[in-house]
Amino acid sequence: MNLDNNNAISNRFRVTFSDPDLRILEDRVTSLIIPGLSLRFLTVPNQIRNVYRPGKSVDVLDMSLTVKLDEEFKVWKKMFAWILDNTSLDTIDFNRIVSDCSITVLSNKYNPLFVIELTDIFPYSLSDLPLDINIAEPSPIFIDINFKVDSIKLV
């Protein structure tokens, strides 16, 4: 990854994808929301009130990226196609519709603090594409992409 062109570097993180076709995204991410976790719990009825106990599984919440578009809209076209490809369930190739992703969180001096590995992610939401002819100066266009995440690991 070319760190000189990475917009995310000033935000103290680095995003990398295992799928080579998604490398066009890596240098264009301007912000992200790292997925949270939600512990499933058991409700144990009691005579006075319900008592809650930790369950045995965790739900991984969604990852959200804000991406600065390139001049040819390659990122937007790739995400658009990926979402539509996921709708053809009759000929689904699981390895083609998901990817793995790593998020490296950096210190103030750009040293890696830790890495979060996300497994089997896929986009499910692509924001509107805002185009406006009334803008005097060309300005960057940003889009949001939301991903479902199967599993998460802190490395």
PDB file of C-alpha atoms in Angstrom:
ATOM      1  CA  MET A   1       0.000   0.000   0.000  1.00  0.00           C
ATOM      2  CA  ASN A   2       1.303   3.424  -0.881  1.00  0.00           C
ATOM      3  CA  LEU A   3       1.211   5.397   2.383  1.00  0.00           C
ATOM      4  CA  ASP A   4       1.830   8.718   0.630  1.00  0.00           C
ATOM      5  CA  ASN A   5      -1.571   8.618  -1.070  1.00  0.00           C
ATOM      6  CA  ASN A   6      -3.473   7.027   1.797  1.00  0.00           C
ATOM      7  CA  ASN A   7      -6.190   9.435   2.984  1.00  0.00           C
ATOM      8  CA  ALA A   8      -6.723   7.311   6.079  1.00  0.00           C
ATOM      9  CA  ILE A   9      -3.173   7.783   7.344  1.00  0.00           C
ATOM     10  CA  SER A  10      -4.038  11.118   8.986  1.00  0.00           C
ATOM     11  CA  ASN A  11      -6.941   9.403  10.749  1.00  0.00           C
ATOM     12  CA  ARG A  12      -4.538   6.974  12.386  1.00  0.00           C
ATOM     13  CA  PHE A  13      -5.724   3.794  10.732  1.00  0.00           C
ATOM     14  CA  ARG A  14      -4.965   1.646   7.730  1.00  0.00           C
ATOM     15  CA  VAL A  15      -7.509  -0.597   5.961  1.00  0.00           C
ATOM     16  CA  THR A  16      -6.441  -3.581   3.842  1.00  0.00           C
ATOM     17  CA  PHE A  17      -8.538  -6.140   1.974  1.00  0.00           C
ATOM     18  CA  SER A  18      -7.575  -9.698   1.087  1.00  0.00           C
ATOM     19  CA  ASP A  19      -9.281  -9.458  -2.321  1.00  0.00           C
ATOM     20  CA  PRO A  20      -6.921  -7.756  -4.813  1.00  0.00           C
ATOM     21  CA  ASP A  21      -9.926  -6.208  -6.615  1.00  0.00           C
ATOM     22  CA  LEU A  22     -10.722  -4.234  -3.461  1.00  0.00           C
ATOM     23  CA  ARG A  23      -7.309  -2.619  -3.179  1.00  0.00           C
ATOM     24  CA  ILE A  24      -8.805   0.403  -4.977  1.00  0.00           C
ATOM     25  CA  LEU A  25     -10.721   1.067  -1.745  1.00  0.00           C
ATOM     26  CA  GLU A  26      -7.744   1.010   0.610  1.00  0.00           C
ATOM     27  CA  ASP A  27      -6.261   4.405  -0.226  1.00  0.00           C
ATOM     28  CA  ARG A  28      -9.644   6.129  -0.434  1.00  0.00           C
ATOM     29  CA  VAL A  29     -11.126   5.401   3.005  1.00  0.00           C
ATOM     30  CA  THR A  30     -11.477   8.669   4.935  1.00  0.00           C
ATOM     31  CA  SER A  31     -13.329   7.355   7.968  1.00  0.00           C
ATOM     32  CA  LEU A  32     -14.573   4.083   9.348  1.00  0.00           C
ATOM     33  CA  ILE A  33     -16.625   2.639  12.145  1.00  0.00           C
ATOM     34  CA  ILE A  34     -15.015  -0.469  13.570  1.00  0.00           C
ATOM     35  CA  PRO A  35     -17.699  -3.067  14.258  1.00  0.00           C
ATOM     36  CA  GLY A  36     -18.827  -3.395  17.842  1.00  0.00           C
ATOM     37  CA  LEU A  37     -19.855  -6.563  19.620  1.00  0.00           C
ATOM     38  CA  SER A  38     -23.170  -7.512  21.163  1.00  0.00           C
ATOM     39  CA  LEU A  39     -23.198 -10.353  23.679  1.00  0.00           C
ATOM     40  CA  ARG A  40     -26.282 -12.490  23.418  1.00  0.00           C
ATOM     41  CA  PHE A  41     -27.860 -13.061  26.797  1.00  0.00           C
ATOM     42  CA  LEU A  42     -30.332 -15.400  28.434  1.00  0.00           C
ATOM     43  CA  THR A  43     -33.447 -14.184  30.184  1.00  0.00           C
ATOM     44  CA  VAL A  44     -34.142 -16.227  33.293  1.00  0.00           C
ATOM     45  CA  PRO A  45     -37.692 -15.687  34.571  1.00  0.00           C
ATOM     46  CA  ASN A  46     -37.984 -15.084  38.292  1.00  0.00           C
ATOM     47  CA  GLN A  47     -41.009 -14.515  40.533  1.00  0.00           C
ATOM     48  CA  ILE A  48     -40.083 -10.881  41.125  1.00  0.00           C
ATOM     49  CA  ARG A  49     -38.291  -9.886  37.897  1.00  0.00           C
ATOM     50  CA  ASN A  50     -36.368 -11.325  34.998  1.00  0.00           C
ATOM     51  CA  VAL A  51     -32.689 -12.026  35.595  1.00  0.00           C
ATOM     52  CA  TYR A  52     -30.212 -11.749  32.722  1.00  0.00           C
ATOM     53  CA  ARG A  53     -27.211 -14.021  32.277  1.00  0.00           C
ATOM     54  CA  PRO A  54     -24.441 -13.914  29.647  1.00  0.00           C
ATOM     55  CA  GLY A  55     -25.110 -16.126  26.655  1.00  0.00           C
ATOM     56  CA  LYS A  56     -22.677 -18.260  24.707  1.00  0.00           C
ATOM     57  CA  SER A  57     -22.398 -16.249  21.515  1.00  0.00           C
ATOM     58  CA  VAL A  58     -21.583 -12.778  20.269  1.00  0.00           C
ATOM     59  CA  ASP A  59     -23.055 -10.835  17.368  1.00  0.00           C
ATOM     60  CA  VAL A  60     -20.614  -8.743  15.356  1.00  0.00           C
ATOM     61  CA  LEU A  61     -22.123  -5.406  14.369  1.00  0.00           C
ATOM     62  CA  ASP A  62     -21.618  -3.714  10.992  1.00  0.00           C
ATOM     63  CA  MET A  63     -18.558  -1.939   9.632  1.00  0.00           C
ATOM     64  CA  SER A  64     -19.097   1.412   7.930  1.00  0.00           C
ATOM     65  CA  LEU A  65     -16.647   3.127   5.601  1.00  0.00           C
ATOM     66  CA  THR A  66     -16.693   6.624   4.171  1.00  0.00           C
ATOM     67  CA  VAL A  67     -14.791   6.654   0.900  1.00  0.00           C
ATOM     68  CA  LYS A  68     -13.564   9.496  -1.293  1.00  0.00           C
ATOM     69  CA  LEU A  69     -14.408   8.639  -4.893  1.00  0.00           C
ATOM     70  CA  ASP A  70     -11.832   8.554  -7.654  1.00  0.00           C
ATOM     71  CA  GLU A  71     -12.369  10.473 -10.910  1.00  0.00           C
ATOM     72  CA  GLU A  72     -13.507   7.387 -12.834  1.00  0.00           C
ATOM     73  CA  PHE A  73     -15.910   6.271 -10.041  1.00  0.00           C
ATOM     74  CA  LYS A  74     -14.116   2.884  -9.920  1.00  0.00           C
ATOM     75  CA  VAL A  75     -14.828   2.460  -6.209  1.00  0.00           C
ATOM     76  CA  TRP A  76     -18.533   3.213  -6.591  1.00  0.00           C
ATOM     77  CA  LYS A  77     -18.849   0.902  -9.631  1.00  0.00           C
ATOM     78  CA  LYS A  78     -17.031  -1.920  -7.809  1.00  0.00           C
ATOM     79  CA  MET A  79     -19.289  -1.667  -4.741  1.00  0.00           C
ATOM     80  CA  PHE A  80     -22.405  -1.336  -6.921  1.00  0.00           C
ATOM     81  CA  ALA A  81     -21.471  -4.503  -8.853  1.00  0.00           C
ATOM     82  CA  TRP A  82     -20.515  -6.399  -5.686  1.00  0.00           C
ATOM     83  CA  ILE A  83     -23.884  -5.729  -4.065  1.00  0.00           C
ATOM     84  CA  LEU A  84     -25.777  -6.743  -7.211  1.00  0.00           C
ATOM     85  CA  ASP A  85     -23.632  -9.880  -7.623  1.00  0.00           C
ATOM     86  CA  ASN A  86     -24.695 -10.959  -4.139  1.00  0.00           C
ATOM     87  CA  THR A  87     -28.319 -11.129  -5.281  1.00  0.00           C
ATOM     88  CA  SER A  88     -27.725 -14.023  -7.699  1.00  0.00           C
ATOM     89  CA  LEU A  89     -28.118 -16.713  -5.064  1.00  0.00           C
ATOM     90  CA  ASP A  90     -28.727 -19.533  -7.562  1.00  0.00           C
ATOM     91  CA  THR A  91     -25.104 -19.476  -8.793  1.00  0.00           C
ATOM     92  CA  ILE A  92     -23.444 -18.227  -5.652  1.00  0.00           C
ATOM     93  CA  ASP A  93     -19.704 -18.639  -5.211  1.00  0.00           C
ATOM     94  CA  PHE A  94     -19.097 -17.920  -1.527  1.00  0.00           C
ATOM     95  CA  ASN A  95     -15.453 -16.941  -2.029  1.00  0.00           C
ATOM     96  CA  ARG A  96     -16.486 -14.411  -4.666  1.00  0.00           C
ATOM     97  CA  ILE A  97     -19.073 -12.587  -2.561  1.00  0.00           C
ATOM     98  CA  VAL A  98     -17.072 -12.124   0.645  1.00  0.00           C
ATOM     99  CA  SER A  99     -13.649 -10.790   1.522  1.00  0.00           C
ATOM    100  CA  ASP A 100     -11.477 -10.472   4.594  1.00  0.00           C
ATOM    101  CA  CYS A 101     -10.337  -7.112   5.909  1.00  0.00           C
ATOM    102  CA  SER A 102      -7.691  -5.898   8.354  1.00  0.00           C
ATOM    103  CA  ILE A 103      -7.765  -2.591  10.181  1.00  0.00           C
ATOM    104  CA  THR A 104      -4.460  -1.425  11.637  1.00  0.00           C
ATOM    105  CA  VAL A 105      -4.859   1.232  14.305  1.00  0.00           C
ATOM    106  CA  LEU A 106      -1.862   3.564  14.423  1.00  0.00           C
ATOM    107  CA  SER A 107      -0.350   5.683  17.195  1.00  0.00           C
ATOM    108  CA  ASN A 108       0.245   9.428  16.921  1.00  0.00           C
ATOM    109  CA  LYS A 109       3.645   8.593  15.450  1.00  0.00           C
ATOM    110  CA  TYR A 110       2.043   6.211  12.904  1.00  0.00           C
ATOM    111  CA  ASN A 111       3.293   3.070  14.634  1.00  0.00           C
ATOM    112  CA  PRO A 112       0.905   0.079  14.633  1.00  0.00           C
ATOM    113  CA  LEU A 113      -0.899  -0.286  17.969  1.00  0.00           C
ATOM    114  CA  PHE A 114      -3.063  -3.290  17.120  1.00  0.00           C
ATOM    115  CA  VAL A 115      -4.785  -5.014  14.223  1.00  0.00           C
ATOM    116  CA  ILE A 116      -8.428  -6.004  13.940  1.00  0.00           C
ATOM    117  CA  GLU A 117      -9.141  -8.823  11.483  1.00  0.00           C
ATOM    118  CA  LEU A 118     -12.625  -9.043   9.984  1.00  0.00           C
ATOM    119  CA  THR A 119     -13.630 -12.268   8.255  1.00  0.00           C
ATOM    120  CA  ASP A 120     -16.154 -12.861   5.476  1.00  0.00           C
ATOM    121  CA  ILE A 121     -17.364  -9.295   5.039  1.00  0.00           C
ATOM    122  CA  PHE A 122     -19.663  -8.128   2.257  1.00  0.00           C
ATOM    123  CA  PRO A 123     -21.326  -4.808   1.429  1.00  0.00           C
ATOM    124  CA  TYR A 124     -25.062  -4.541   1.908  1.00  0.00           C
ATOM    125  CA  SER A 125     -25.573  -0.794   1.623  1.00  0.00           C
ATOM    126  CA  LEU A 126     -24.158   1.834  -0.713  1.00  0.00           C
ATOM    127  CA  SER A 127     -25.152   5.453  -0.099  1.00  0.00           C
ATOM    128  CA  ASP A 128     -26.598   7.740  -2.724  1.00  0.00           C
ATOM    129  CA  LEU A 129     -24.208   9.188  -5.294  1.00  0.00           C
ATOM    130  CA  PRO A 130     -24.441  12.994  -4.882  1.00  0.00           C
ATOM    131  CA  LEU A 131     -23.868  14.874  -8.148  1.00  0.00           C
ATOM    132  CA  ASP A 132     -24.463  18.607  -8.466  1.00  0.00           C
ATOM    133  CA  ILE A 133     -23.848  20.853 -11.504  1.00  0.00           C
ATOM    134  CA  ASN A 134     -24.204  24.024  -9.398  1.00  0.00           C
ATOM    135  CA  ILE A 135     -20.865  23.628  -7.650  1.00  0.00           C
ATOM    136  CA  ALA A 136     -18.399  26.292  -8.869  1.00  0.00           C
ATOM    137  CA  GLU A 137     -15.247  24.370  -7.949  1.00  0.00           C
ATOM    138  CA  PRO A 138     -14.965  20.633  -8.385  1.00  0.00           C
ATOM    139  CA  SER A 139     -15.056  19.098  -4.940  1.00  0.00           C
ATOM    140  CA  PRO A 140     -14.493  15.513  -3.816  1.00  0.00           C
ATOM    141  CA  ILE A 141     -17.456  13.179  -3.664  1.00  0.00           C
ATOM    142  CA  PHE A 142     -17.806  10.922  -0.644  1.00  0.00           C
ATOM    143  CA  ILE A 143     -19.955   7.814  -0.284  1.00  0.00           C
ATOM    144  CA  ASP A 144     -20.744   5.514   2.633  1.00  0.00           C
ATOM    145  CA  ILE A 145     -20.531   1.742   2.392  1.00  0.00           C
ATOM    146  CA  ASN A 146     -21.900  -0.583   5.089  1.00  0.00           C
ATOM    147  CA  PHE A 147     -20.589  -4.126   5.469  1.00  0.00           C
ATOM    148  CA  LYS A 148     -21.875  -7.187   7.287  1.00  0.00           C
ATOM    149  CA  VAL A 149     -19.117  -8.936   9.207  1.00  0.00           C
ATOM    150  CA  ASP A 150     -19.082 -12.648  10.059  1.00  0.00           C
ATOM    151  CA  SER A 151     -16.329 -12.625  12.680  1.00  0.00           C
ATOM    152  CA  ILE A 152     -13.847 -10.273  14.298  1.00  0.00           C
ATOM    153  CA  LYS A 153     -10.509 -10.904  15.986  1.00  0.00           C
ATOM    154  CA  LEU A 154      -8.076  -8.634  17.796  1.00  0.00           C
ATOM    155  CA  VAL A 155      -4.472  -9.441  16.833  1.00  0.00           C
TER     156      VAL A 155
END
